[in-house]
PDB file of C-alpha atoms in Angstrom:
ATOM      1  CA  MET F   1       1.874  29.340  -7.544  1.00 90.00           C
ATOM      2  CA  LYS F   2       5.080  30.223  -5.152  1.00 95.00           C
ATOM      3  CA  LYS F   3       4.810  27.698  -2.057  1.00 98.00           C
ATOM      4  CA  ILE F   4       3.826  24.010  -2.238  1.00 98.00           C
ATOM      5  CA  ALA F   5       3.793  21.504   0.696  1.00 98.00           C
ATOM      6  CA  ILE F   6       3.667  17.607   1.076  1.00 98.00           C
ATOM      7  CA  LEU F   7       2.695  15.375   3.734  1.00 98.00           C
ATOM      8  CA  THR F   8       2.542  11.638   4.298  1.00 98.00           C
ATOM      9  CA  SER F   9      -0.608   9.939   5.935  1.00 96.00           C
ATOM     10  CA  GLY F  10      -2.080   6.680   7.375  1.00 92.00           C
ATOM     11  CA  GLY F  11      -0.099   3.564   6.965  1.00 93.00           C
ATOM     12  CA  ASP F  12       3.734   4.110   5.284  1.00 96.00           C
ATOM     13  CA  SER F  13       4.326   2.154   2.431  1.00 97.00           C
ATOM     14  CA  PRO F  14       7.537   1.516   0.631  1.00 97.00           C
ATOM     15  CA  GLY F  15       8.190   4.284  -2.055  1.00 98.00           C
ATOM     16  CA  MET F  16       6.743   7.377  -0.478  1.00 98.00           C
ATOM     17  CA  ASN F  17      10.367   8.621  -0.122  1.00 98.00           C
ATOM     18  CA  PRO F  18      10.907   8.466  -3.671  1.00 98.00           C
ATOM     19  CA  VAL F  19       7.723  10.455  -4.132  1.00 98.00           C
ATOM     20  CA  ILE F  20       9.086  12.912  -1.583  1.00 98.00           C
ATOM     21  CA  ARG F  21      12.138  13.302  -3.252  1.00 98.00           C
ATOM     22  CA  ALA F  22      10.355  13.881  -6.795  1.00 98.00           C
ATOM     23  CA  VAL F  23       8.356  16.505  -5.195  1.00 98.00           C
ATOM     24  CA  VAL F  24      10.733  18.340  -3.583  1.00 98.00           C
ATOM     25  CA  ARG F  25      13.193  18.449  -6.654  1.00 98.00           C
ATOM     26  CA  THR F  26      10.899  18.982  -8.977  1.00 98.00           C
ATOM     27  CA  CYS F  27       9.507  22.347  -7.099  1.00 98.00           C
ATOM     28  CA  ILE F  28      13.282  23.379  -6.686  1.00 98.00           C
ATOM     29  CA  TYR F  29      13.634  22.864 -10.525  1.00 98.00           C
ATOM     30  CA  HIS F  30      10.850  25.299 -11.224  1.00 98.00           C
ATOM     31  CA  ASN F  31      11.695  27.724  -8.422  1.00 98.00           C
ATOM     32  CA  ILE F  32       8.730  26.701  -6.103  1.00 98.00           C
ATOM     33  CA  ARG F  33       9.511  26.911  -2.455  1.00 98.00           C
ATOM     34  CA  ILE F  34       8.323  23.433  -0.836  1.00 98.00           C
ATOM     35  CA  TYR F  35       7.448  22.740   2.529  1.00 98.00           C
ATOM     36  CA  GLY F  36       7.377  19.253   4.843  1.00 98.00           C
ATOM     37  CA  VAL F  37       4.637  18.703   7.387  1.00 98.00           C
ATOM     38  CA  LYS F  38       5.398  16.442   9.594  1.00 97.00           C
ATOM     39  CA  PHE F  39       3.415  13.337  10.897  1.00 97.00           C
ATOM     40  CA  GLY F  40       0.515  14.062   8.481  1.00 96.00           C
ATOM     41  CA  TYR F  41      -2.672  15.572   9.134  1.00 97.00           C
ATOM     42  CA  ASP F  42      -1.865  15.932  12.614  1.00 96.00           C
ATOM     43  CA  GLY F  43       1.205  18.000  12.007  1.00 96.00           C
ATOM     44  CA  LEU F  44      -0.846  20.135  10.010  1.00 97.00           C
ATOM     45  CA  ILE F  45      -3.063  20.957  12.480  1.00 97.00           C
ATOM     46  CA  LYS F  46      -0.239  21.575  14.949  1.00 96.00           C
ATOM     47  CA  GLY F  47       1.828  23.645  12.404  1.00 96.00           C
ATOM     48  CA  ASP F  48       4.856  21.446  12.197  1.00 97.00           C
ATOM     49  CA  ILE F  49       5.881  22.352   8.847  1.00 98.00           C
ATOM     50  CA  PHE F  50       9.192  23.228   7.821  1.00 98.00           C
ATOM     51  CA  GLU F  51      10.977  24.237   4.369  1.00 98.00           C
ATOM     52  CA  MET F  52      12.815  21.529   2.663  1.00 98.00           C
ATOM     53  CA  ASN F  53      15.600  22.156  -0.004  1.00 97.00           C
ATOM     54  CA  VAL F  54      17.817  19.431  -1.917  1.00 96.00           C
ATOM     55  CA  SER F  55      19.852  18.335   0.549  1.00 97.00           C
ATOM     56  CA  SER F  56      16.452  17.445   2.663  1.00 97.00           C
ATOM     57  CA  VAL F  57      16.286  14.420   0.239  1.00 98.00           C
ATOM     58  CA  ALA F  58      19.452  13.477  -0.584  1.00 97.00           C
ATOM     59  CA  ASP F  59      20.039   9.549  -0.535  1.00 97.00           C
ATOM     60  CA  ILE F  60      16.468   8.968   0.387  1.00 98.00           C
ATOM     61  CA  ILE F  61      15.181   7.302  -2.809  1.00 98.00           C
ATOM     62  CA  GLN F  62      16.494   3.806  -1.389  1.00 98.00           C
ATOM     63  CA  LYS F  63      14.636   4.303   1.831  1.00 97.00           C
ATOM     64  CA  GLY F  64      11.375   2.488   2.959  1.00 97.00           C
ATOM     65  CA  GLY F  65       9.388   4.319   5.467  1.00 96.00           C
ATOM     66  CA  THR F  66       8.604   8.099   5.326  1.00 98.00           C
ATOM     67  CA  ILE F  67      11.106  11.144   6.200  1.00 98.00           C
ATOM     68  CA  LEU F  68       7.879  13.171   7.206  1.00 98.00           C
ATOM     69  CA  GLY F  69       6.483  10.937   9.560  1.00 97.00           C
ATOM     70  CA  SER F  70       3.015   9.339   9.415  1.00 93.00           C
ATOM     71  CA  ALA F  71      -0.037   9.399  11.396  1.00 87.00           C
ATOM     72  CA  ARG F  72      -3.484   9.187  11.748  1.00 86.00           C
ATOM     73  CA  SER F  73      -5.606  12.077  12.938  1.00 90.00           C
ATOM     74  CA  LYS F  74      -8.857  11.965  14.920  1.00 91.00           C
ATOM     75  CA  GLU F  75      -8.847  15.681  15.178  1.00 94.00           C
ATOM     76  CA  PHE F  76      -8.668  16.066  11.615  1.00 94.00           C
ATOM     77  CA  MET F  77     -12.040  14.254  11.230  1.00 93.00           C
ATOM     78  CA  THR F  78     -13.535  17.012  13.143  1.00 95.00           C
ATOM     79  CA  LYS F  79     -14.638  20.314  11.564  1.00 96.00           C
ATOM     80  CA  ASP F  80     -12.747  22.385  13.897  1.00 96.00           C
ATOM     81  CA  GLY F  81      -9.688  20.222  12.963  1.00 96.00           C
ATOM     82  CA  GLN F  82     -10.047  20.814   9.178  1.00 96.00           C
ATOM     83  CA  GLU F  83     -10.135  24.736   9.758  1.00 97.00           C
ATOM     84  CA  LYS F  84      -7.101  24.765  11.854  1.00 97.00           C
ATOM     85  CA  ALA F  85      -5.188  22.662   9.026  1.00 97.00           C
ATOM     86  CA  VAL F  86      -6.287  25.127   6.386  1.00 97.00           C
ATOM     87  CA  GLN F  87      -5.564  28.009   8.497  1.00 97.00           C
ATOM     88  CA  SER F  88      -2.285  26.803   8.974  1.00 97.00           C
ATOM     89  CA  LEU F  89      -1.683  26.385   5.481  1.00 97.00           C
ATOM     90  CA  LYS F  90      -2.921  29.838   5.110  1.00 96.00           C
ATOM     91  CA  ASP F  91      -0.483  31.111   7.815  1.00 97.00           C
ATOM     92  CA  ASN F  92       2.568  29.941   6.099  1.00 96.00           C
ATOM     93  CA  GLY F  93       1.487  31.199   2.490  1.00 97.00           C
ATOM     94  CA  ILE F  94       0.970  27.721   1.021  1.00 97.00           C
ATOM     95  CA  GLU F  95      -1.093  27.390  -1.870  1.00 96.00           C
ATOM     96  CA  GLY F  96      -0.610  23.937  -3.096  1.00 98.00           C
ATOM     97  CA  LEU F  97      -0.445  20.599  -1.425  1.00 98.00           C
ATOM     98  CA  VAL F  98       0.733  16.848  -1.991  1.00 98.00           C
ATOM     99  CA  VAL F  99      -0.607  14.459  -0.323  1.00 98.00           C
ATOM    100  CA  LEU F 100       0.538  10.623   0.024  1.00 98.00           C
ATOM    101  CA  GLY F 101      -1.421   7.703   1.394  1.00 97.00           C
ATOM    102  CA  GLY F 102      -4.489   5.306   1.190  1.00 96.00           C
ATOM    103  CA  ASP F 103      -8.113   5.907   1.310  1.00 95.00           C
ATOM    104  CA  GLY F 104      -8.503   7.688   4.168  1.00 94.00           C
ATOM    105  CA  THR F 105      -5.812  10.246   3.613  1.00 96.00           C
ATOM    106  CA  PHE F 106      -7.693  10.614  -0.226  1.00 97.00           C
ATOM    107  CA  ARG F 107     -10.901  11.711   1.962  1.00 96.00           C
ATOM    108  CA  GLY F 108      -8.708  13.983   3.994  1.00 96.00           C
ATOM    109  CA  ALA F 109      -7.376  15.689   0.959  1.00 97.00           C
ATOM    110  CA  ASN F 110     -11.135  15.886  -0.997  1.00 97.00           C
ATOM    111  CA  VAL F 111     -11.881  18.006   2.382  1.00 96.00           C
ATOM    112  CA  LEU F 112      -9.058  20.299   2.007  1.00 97.00           C
ATOM    113  CA  SER F 113      -9.963  21.045  -1.580  1.00 96.00           C
ATOM    114  CA  LYS F 114     -13.290  22.211  -0.559  1.00 95.00           C
ATOM    115  CA  TYR F 115     -12.019  24.462   1.239  1.00 96.00           C
ATOM    116  CA  GLY F 116      -9.922  26.041  -1.316  1.00 95.00           C
ATOM    117  CA  ILE F 117      -6.510  24.198  -0.980  1.00 97.00           C
ATOM    118  CA  LYS F 118      -5.416  23.129  -4.264  1.00 97.00           C
ATOM    119  CA  THR F 119      -4.484  19.624  -3.699  1.00 98.00           C
ATOM    120  CA  ILE F 120      -2.982  16.213  -5.531  1.00 98.00           C
ATOM    121  CA  ALA F 121      -3.381  12.639  -4.041  1.00 98.00           C
ATOM    122  CA  ILE F 122      -1.027  10.121  -4.810  1.00 98.00           C
ATOM    123  CA  PRO F 123      -1.820   6.433  -3.761  1.00 98.00           C
ATOM    124  CA  CYS F 124       0.828   5.168  -1.401  1.00 98.00           C
ATOM    125  CA  THR F 125      -0.487   1.943  -0.110  1.00 97.00           C
ATOM    126  CA  ILE F 126       0.636  -1.692   0.384  1.00 98.00           C
ATOM    127  CA  ASP F 127      -2.570  -3.029   0.280  1.00 97.00           C
ATOM    128  CA  ASN F 128      -3.528  -2.273  -3.579  1.00 98.00           C
ATOM    129  CA  ASP F 129      -6.940  -1.793  -2.636  1.00 97.00           C
ATOM    130  CA  MET F 130      -7.978   1.582  -4.296  1.00 97.00           C
ATOM    131  CA  GLY F 131     -10.022   0.502  -7.229  1.00 97.00           C
ATOM    132  CA  TYR F 132      -9.206   3.667  -9.875  1.00 98.00           C
ATOM    133  CA  THR F 133      -5.578   2.548 -10.208  1.00 98.00           C
ATOM    134  CA  ASP F 134      -4.024  -0.570 -11.451  1.00 97.00           C
ATOM    135  CA  TYR F 135      -1.074  -0.229  -8.593  1.00 98.00           C
ATOM    136  CA  THR F 136      -0.533   1.705  -5.958  1.00 98.00           C
ATOM    137  CA  ILE F 137       3.112   2.562  -4.602  1.00 98.00           C
ATOM    138  CA  GLY F 138       4.530   0.352  -2.134  1.00 98.00           C
ATOM    139  CA  PHE F 139       2.225  -2.652  -3.133  1.00 98.00           C
ATOM    140  CA  PHE F 140       5.164  -4.634  -5.302  1.00 98.00           C
ATOM    141  CA  THR F 141       7.900  -4.115  -2.564  1.00 98.00           C
ATOM    142  CA  SER F 142       5.761  -5.660  -0.120  1.00 98.00           C
ATOM    143  CA  VAL F 143       4.778  -8.723  -2.459  1.00 98.00           C
ATOM    144  CA  ASN F 144       8.567  -8.983  -3.039  1.00 98.00           C
ATOM    145  CA  THR F 145       8.842  -9.407   0.925  1.00 98.00           C
ATOM    146  CA  VAL F 146       6.164 -12.000   1.186  1.00 98.00           C
ATOM    147  CA  ILE F 147       8.167 -13.858  -1.944  1.00 98.00           C
ATOM    148  CA  ASP F 148      11.025 -14.026  -0.015  1.00 97.00           C
ATOM    149  CA  ALA F 149       9.305 -15.078   3.184  1.00 97.00           C
ATOM    150  CA  ILE F 150       7.747 -17.914   1.263  1.00 97.00           C
ATOM    151  CA  SER F 151      10.762 -19.098  -0.174  1.00 96.00           C
ATOM    152  CA  LYS F 152      12.573 -19.408   3.215  1.00 96.00           C
ATOM    153  CA  LEU F 153       9.277 -21.259   4.517  1.00 96.00           C
ATOM    154  CA  ARG F 154       9.622 -23.881   2.075  1.00 94.00           C
ATOM    155  CA  ASP F 155      13.046 -24.439   2.658  1.00 94.00           C
ATOM    156  CA  THR F 156      12.431 -25.043   6.543  1.00 93.00           C
ATOM    157  CA  SER F 157       8.910 -26.744   5.805  1.00 90.00           C
ATOM    158  CA  SER F 158      10.347 -29.059   3.620  1.00 90.00           C
ATOM    159  CA  SER F 159      13.123 -29.916   6.114  1.00 90.00           C
ATOM    160  CA  HIS F 160      10.313 -30.862   8.502  1.00 91.00           C
ATOM    161  CA  GLY F 161       7.519 -32.315   6.721  1.00 89.00           C
ATOM    162  CA  ARG F 162       5.289 -29.591   7.621  1.00 94.00           C
ATOM    163  CA  ALA F 163       2.263 -26.969   6.416  1.00 95.00           C
ATOM    164  CA  ASN F 164       2.738 -23.397   7.046  1.00 97.00           C
ATOM    165  CA  ILE F 165       0.593 -20.754   7.182  1.00 98.00           C
ATOM    166  CA  LEU F 166       1.685 -17.505   6.101  1.00 98.00           C
ATOM    167  CA  GLU F 167      -0.495 -14.298   7.401  1.00 98.00           C
ATOM    168  CA  VAL F 168      -0.092 -11.298   4.887  1.00 98.00           C
ATOM    169  CA  MET F 169      -1.722  -7.744   5.175  1.00 97.00           C
ATOM    170  CA  GLY F 170      -4.404  -6.331   3.038  1.00 94.00           C
ATOM    171  CA  ARG F 171      -7.467  -5.786   5.448  1.00 83.00           C
ATOM    172  CA  LYS F 172     -10.568  -6.416   2.668  1.00 92.00           C
ATOM    173  CA  CYS F 173      -8.268  -6.780  -0.461  1.00 97.00           C
ATOM    174  CA  GLY F 174      -6.368  -9.882  -1.303  1.00 98.00           C
ATOM    175  CA  ASP F 175      -3.961  -8.331  -3.843  1.00 98.00           C
ATOM    176  CA  ILE F 176      -0.953  -9.297  -1.847  1.00 98.00           C
ATOM    177  CA  ALA F 177      -1.894 -12.824  -1.001  1.00 98.00           C
ATOM    178  CA  LEU F 178      -2.921 -13.545  -4.587  1.00 98.00           C
ATOM    179  CA  ASN F 179      -0.149 -12.033  -6.161  1.00 98.00           C
ATOM    180  CA  SER F 180       2.980 -13.196  -3.544  1.00 98.00           C
ATOM    181  CA  GLY F 181       1.139 -16.451  -3.666  1.00 97.00           C
ATOM    182  CA  LEU F 182       1.186 -16.944  -7.247  1.00 97.00           C
ATOM    183  CA  ALA F 183       4.911 -15.594  -8.184  1.00 97.00           C
ATOM    184  CA  GLY F 184       5.999 -17.497  -4.894  1.00 97.00           C
ATOM    185  CA  GLY F 185       4.452 -20.895  -5.868  1.00 96.00           C
ATOM    186  CA  ALA F 186       2.154 -20.909  -2.787  1.00 96.00           C
ATOM    187  CA  GLU F 187      -0.265 -24.656  -2.955  1.00 95.00           C
ATOM    188  CA  SER F 188      -2.977 -22.751  -1.515  1.00 96.00           C
ATOM    189  CA  ILE F 189      -4.138 -18.609  -1.283  1.00 97.00           C
ATOM    190  CA  ILE F 190      -6.689 -17.697   0.711  1.00 97.00           C
ATOM    191  CA  VAL F 191      -8.426 -14.152   0.074  1.00 98.00           C
ATOM    192  CA  PRO F 192     -11.480 -12.174   1.454  1.00 97.00           C
ATOM    193  CA  GLU F 193     -13.089 -11.945  -2.045  1.00 97.00           C
ATOM    194  CA  VAL F 194     -13.564 -15.796  -2.712  1.00 96.00           C
ATOM    195  CA  ASP F 195     -14.942 -17.949  -0.201  1.00 94.00           C
ATOM    196  CA  PHE F 196     -12.406 -21.002   0.941  1.00 91.00           C
ATOM    197  CA  ASP F 197     -13.275 -24.472   1.644  1.00 94.00           C
ATOM    198  CA  ILE F 198     -11.129 -25.706   4.423  1.00 96.00           C
ATOM    199  CA  ASP F 199     -11.836 -29.737   3.314  1.00 96.00           C
ATOM    200  CA  LYS F 200     -10.238 -28.509  -0.146  1.00 94.00           C
ATOM    201  CA  VAL F 201      -7.540 -26.940   1.146  1.00 95.00           C
ATOM    202  CA  CYS F 202      -6.775 -30.143   3.555  1.00 95.00           C
ATOM    203  CA  ASN F 203      -7.357 -32.413   0.410  1.00 94.00           C
ATOM    204  CA  LYS F 204      -4.417 -30.524  -1.693  1.00 93.00           C
ATOM    205  CA  ILE F 205      -2.291 -30.776   1.186  1.00 93.00           C
ATOM    206  CA  VAL F 206      -2.929 -34.731   1.904  1.00 94.00           C
ATOM    207  CA  SER F 207      -3.145 -35.456  -1.673  1.00 92.00           C
ATOM    208  CA  GLY F 208       0.787 -33.474  -2.191  1.00 91.00           C
ATOM    209  CA  ARG F 209       2.134 -35.857   0.848  1.00 92.00           C
ATOM    210  CA  LYS F 210       0.805 -38.915  -1.164  1.00 90.00           C
ATOM    211  CA  ARG F 211       3.054 -38.015  -3.522  1.00 91.00           C
ATOM    212  CA  GLY F 212       5.944 -37.238  -1.782  1.00 89.00           C
ATOM    213  CA  LYS F 213       5.605 -33.364  -1.216  1.00 87.00           C
ATOM    214  CA  LEU F 214       7.115 -32.082   1.809  1.00 86.00           C
ATOM    215  CA  HIS F 215       5.732 -28.874   2.339  1.00 90.00           C
ATOM    216  CA  HIS F 216       2.663 -27.203   1.750  1.00 94.00           C
ATOM    217  CA  ILE F 217       2.431 -23.399   1.917  1.00 97.00           C
ATOM    218  CA  ILE F 218      -0.736 -21.427   2.654  1.00 97.00           C
ATOM    219  CA  VAL F 219      -1.278 -17.710   2.156  1.00 98.00           C
ATOM    220  CA  LEU F 220      -3.575 -16.316   4.074  1.00 98.00           C
ATOM    221  CA  THR F 221      -5.236 -12.447   4.076  1.00 98.00           C
ATOM    222  CA  GLU F 222      -5.414 -11.079   7.434  1.00 97.00           C
ATOM    223  CA  GLY F 223      -9.161 -10.496   9.142  1.00 95.00           C
ATOM    224  CA  ILE F 224     -10.677 -13.794   7.531  1.00 96.00           C
ATOM    225  CA  LEU F 225      -9.934 -15.748  10.339  1.00 95.00           C
ATOM    226  CA  SER F 226      -7.044 -16.510  12.805  1.00 97.00           C
ATOM    227  CA  PRO F 227      -4.265 -18.244  11.583  1.00 98.00           C
ATOM    228  CA  TYR F 228      -4.040 -20.485  14.922  1.00 98.00           C
ATOM    229  CA  GLU F 229      -7.849 -21.485  14.184  1.00 98.00           C
ATOM    230  CA  LEU F 230      -6.863 -22.289  10.591  1.00 98.00           C
ATOM    231  CA  LYS F 231      -3.964 -24.285  11.792  1.00 98.00           C
ATOM    232  CA  ARG F 232      -5.866 -25.930  14.547  1.00 98.00           C
ATOM    233  CA  GLN F 233      -8.300 -27.300  11.803  1.00 97.00           C
ATOM    234  CA  ILE F 234      -5.689 -28.322   9.342  1.00 97.00           C
ATOM    235  CA  GLN F 235      -4.043 -30.282  11.913  1.00 97.00           C
ATOM    236  CA  GLU F 236      -7.253 -32.281  13.293  1.00 97.00           C
ATOM    237  CA  LYS F 237      -8.161 -32.748   9.561  1.00 96.00           C
ATOM    238  CA  THR F 238      -4.689 -34.009   8.080  1.00 96.00           C
ATOM    239  CA  LYS F 239      -2.839 -35.074  11.281  1.00 95.00           C
ATOM    240  CA  ILE F 240       0.026 -32.909   9.686  1.00 95.00           C
ATOM    241  CA  ASP F 241       2.265 -30.827  11.866  1.00 95.00           C
ATOM    242  CA  THR F 242       1.222 -26.985  10.678  1.00 96.00           C
ATOM    243  CA  ARG F 243       3.076 -23.530  11.568  1.00 97.00           C
ATOM    244  CA  VAL F 244       1.816 -20.103  11.567  1.00 98.00           C
ATOM    245  CA  THR F 245       3.983 -17.402  10.474  1.00 98.00           C
ATOM    246  CA  VAL F 246       2.705 -13.693  10.639  1.00 98.00           C
ATOM    247  CA  LEU F 247       4.798 -11.397   8.820  1.00 96.00           C
ATOM    248  CA  GLY F 248       3.270  -8.115  10.220  1.00 95.00           C
ATOM    249  CA  HIS F 249       4.566  -4.696   9.470  1.00 95.00           C
ATOM    250  CA  ILE F 250       7.655  -6.252   8.049  1.00 96.00           C
ATOM    251  CA  GLN F 251       5.605  -6.025   4.747  1.00 96.00           C
ATOM    252  CA  ARG F 252       5.596  -2.101   5.254  1.00 95.00           C
ATOM    253  CA  GLY F 253       9.396  -1.919   5.534  1.00 95.00           C
ATOM    254  CA  GLY F 254      12.212  -2.396   2.943  1.00 95.00           C
ATOM    255  CA  THR F 255      13.773  -0.698   0.053  1.00 97.00           C
ATOM    256  CA  PRO F 256      11.486   0.163  -2.577  1.00 98.00           C
ATOM    257  CA  SER F 257      11.414  -1.995  -5.480  1.00 98.00           C
ATOM    258  CA  SER F 258      12.646  -0.595  -8.764  1.00 98.00           C
ATOM    259  CA  PHE F 259       8.995  -0.343 -10.034  1.00 97.00           C
ATOM    260  CA  ASP F 260       7.636   1.504  -7.075  1.00 98.00           C
ATOM    261  CA  ARG F 261      10.668   4.131  -7.395  1.00 98.00           C
ATOM    262  CA  ILE F 262       9.758   4.804 -10.846  1.00 98.00           C
ATOM    263  CA  ILE F 263       5.953   5.319 -10.581  1.00 98.00           C
ATOM    264  CA  ALA F 264       6.896   7.160  -7.406  1.00 98.00           C
ATOM    265  CA  SER F 265       9.250   9.568  -9.044  1.00 98.00           C
ATOM    266  CA  GLN F 266       7.028  10.049 -12.107  1.00 98.00           C
ATOM    267  CA  MET F 267       3.936  10.538  -9.710  1.00 98.00           C
ATOM    268  CA  GLY F 268       5.876  13.269  -7.288  1.00 98.00           C
ATOM    269  CA  SER F 269       6.875  15.092 -10.629  1.00 98.00           C
ATOM    270  CA  MET F 270       3.253  15.004 -12.206  1.00 98.00           C
ATOM    271  CA  SER F 271       1.762  16.444  -8.996  1.00 98.00           C
ATOM    272  CA  VAL F 272       3.963  19.519  -9.014  1.00 98.00           C
ATOM    273  CA  LYS F 273       3.334  20.351 -12.774  1.00 98.00           C
ATOM    274  CA  LEU F 274      -0.349  19.954 -12.123  1.00 98.00           C
ATOM    275  CA  LEU F 275      -0.380  22.326  -9.106  1.00 98.00           C
ATOM    276  CA  LEU F 276       1.848  24.718 -11.275  1.00 97.00           C
ATOM    277  CA  LYS F 277      -1.109  24.923 -13.548  1.00 96.00           C
ATOM    278  CA  GLU F 278      -3.398  25.729 -10.628  1.00 95.00           C
ATOM    279  CA  GLN F 279      -5.251  22.242 -11.014  1.00 96.00           C
ATOM    280  CA  THR F 280      -6.766  20.649  -8.121  1.00 95.00           C
ATOM    281  CA  ASN F 281      -8.503  17.741  -6.345  1.00 97.00           C
ATOM    282  CA  LEU F 282      -6.884  15.016  -8.308  1.00 98.00           C
ATOM    283  CA  ALA F 283      -5.864  11.519  -7.766  1.00 98.00           C
ATOM    284  CA  LEU F 284      -3.123  10.329  -9.847  1.00 98.00           C
ATOM    285  CA  ALA F 285      -3.053   6.550 -10.936  1.00 98.00           C
ATOM    286  CA  PHE F 286      -1.117   4.316 -13.222  1.00 98.00           C
ATOM    287  CA  LYS F 287      -3.262   2.978 -15.862  1.00 96.00           C
ATOM    288  CA  ASN F 288      -2.606   0.951 -18.650  1.00 94.00           C
ATOM    289  CA  ASN F 289       1.148   1.647 -18.063  1.00 94.00           C
ATOM    290  CA  ASN F 290       0.755   5.165 -17.871  1.00 96.00           C
ATOM    291  CA  ILE F 291       0.504   7.840 -15.197  1.00 97.00           C
ATOM    292  CA  GLU F 292      -3.243   9.411 -15.364  1.00 97.00           C
ATOM    293  CA  TYR F 293      -5.451  11.304 -12.920  1.00 98.00           C
ATOM    294  CA  ILE F 294      -9.273  11.693 -11.935  1.00 98.00           C
ATOM    295  CA  THR F 295     -10.755  13.797  -9.203  1.00 98.00           C
ATOM    296  CA  ILE F 296     -10.213  12.564  -5.664  1.00 98.00           C
ATOM    297  CA  GLU F 297     -14.133  11.952  -5.223  1.00 96.00           C
ATOM    298  CA  ASP F 298     -14.100   9.754  -8.254  1.00 97.00           C
ATOM    299  CA  ALA F 299     -10.943   7.894  -6.778  1.00 97.00           C
ATOM    300  CA  VAL F 300     -12.245   7.068  -3.373  1.00 96.00           C
ATOM    301  CA  SER F 301     -15.928   5.942  -4.684  1.00 96.00           C
ATOM    302  CA  SER F 302     -13.738   3.690  -7.156  1.00 96.00           C
ATOM    303  CA  LYS F 303     -14.801  -0.205  -6.453  1.00 95.00           C
ATOM    304  CA  LYS F 304     -11.738  -2.410  -6.487  1.00 95.00           C
ATOM    305  CA  ILE F 305     -12.402  -5.339  -9.081  1.00 95.00           C
ATOM    306  CA  PHE F 306     -10.657  -8.608  -7.365  1.00 96.00           C
ATOM    307  CA  ASN F 307      -9.028 -10.654 -10.530  1.00 96.00           C
ATOM    308  CA  LYS F 308     -10.870 -13.640 -10.365  1.00 96.00           C
ATOM    309  CA  ASP F 309      -8.616 -14.950 -13.422  1.00 96.00           C
ATOM    310  CA  LEU F 310      -5.420 -14.670 -11.824  1.00 96.00           C
ATOM    311  CA  TYR F 311      -6.864 -16.492  -8.718  1.00 96.00           C
ATOM    312  CA  ASP F 312      -8.083 -19.171 -11.267  1.00 95.00           C
ATOM    313  CA  ILE F 313      -4.517 -19.506 -12.590  1.00 95.00           C
ATOM    314  CA  VAL F 314      -3.196 -20.461  -9.113  1.00 92.00           C
ATOM    315  CA  ASP F 315      -5.276 -22.953  -8.449  1.00 88.00           C
ATOM    316  CA  GLU F 316      -4.511 -24.599 -11.608  1.00 92.00           C
ATOM    317  CA  LEU F 317      -0.971 -24.281 -10.981  1.00 92.00           C
ATOM    318  CA  SER F 318      -1.176 -25.623  -7.491  1.00 87.00           C
ATOM    319  CA  ILE F 319      -2.418 -28.824  -8.248  1.00 80.00           C
TER     320      ILE F 319
END
């Protein structure tokens, strides 16, 4: 194998740049020419491909986001778009491809594998919603961002005797809320995997107030219900002033944590070595403190299992 390309697709996550750095430098170390694809599958279709070198990835290990840019491509979901992407790789003589992203990105990688492109997929998504791996790259950096917000909200909420709802990302996965809520000492956590009882939340707020507690932090996973509707219900039932903070895309940014940088570097290096062995259609995973891999097809079909034991610990500690 003489030429390998790399692209990032879907929502960006902190840790993508360390992966890019590792892939580029591993390729150069093994005398492989490495190419970057701008803006994911859309850039692949358009042929927006350029050769990279050591200087291309200088001083990016500490940067959030992705230097390659990311996008979602509707055209790539069509057969015509897929064939254009494959032809673009062939026109540039590229034999192997490393793709970074989440579930949708992996499905695209699986398609390219079926067209004969040797492809390795690396899980980069803050949601941690991929069931085949313990953790995805970017997850813990995002959790740290939320923890910092919880600490700041506790300060101001205590000053004014308020409850505060903090909405975080996650879509159908409550891992960001669960882990940041536990580490940040939140009093209530609302996740899609567990039915929540508004009366239980309100009773906990009132109980805390009676014993002199001046704050109550509620971490809410997006998409369950409007944080403003939740605020209305809490204020109506408790008569306690409640505020809403929506973190939004601030959770995607920021310098990657040491953990995310380490597994990103490991996965980036391994992806190149697997391609050099002519292996394909593989998704890298962090399992039991090791970097492992399974087929991309198995990765996208793996069901995410919610850590109910961790949720119960949060409930116990937030009395």
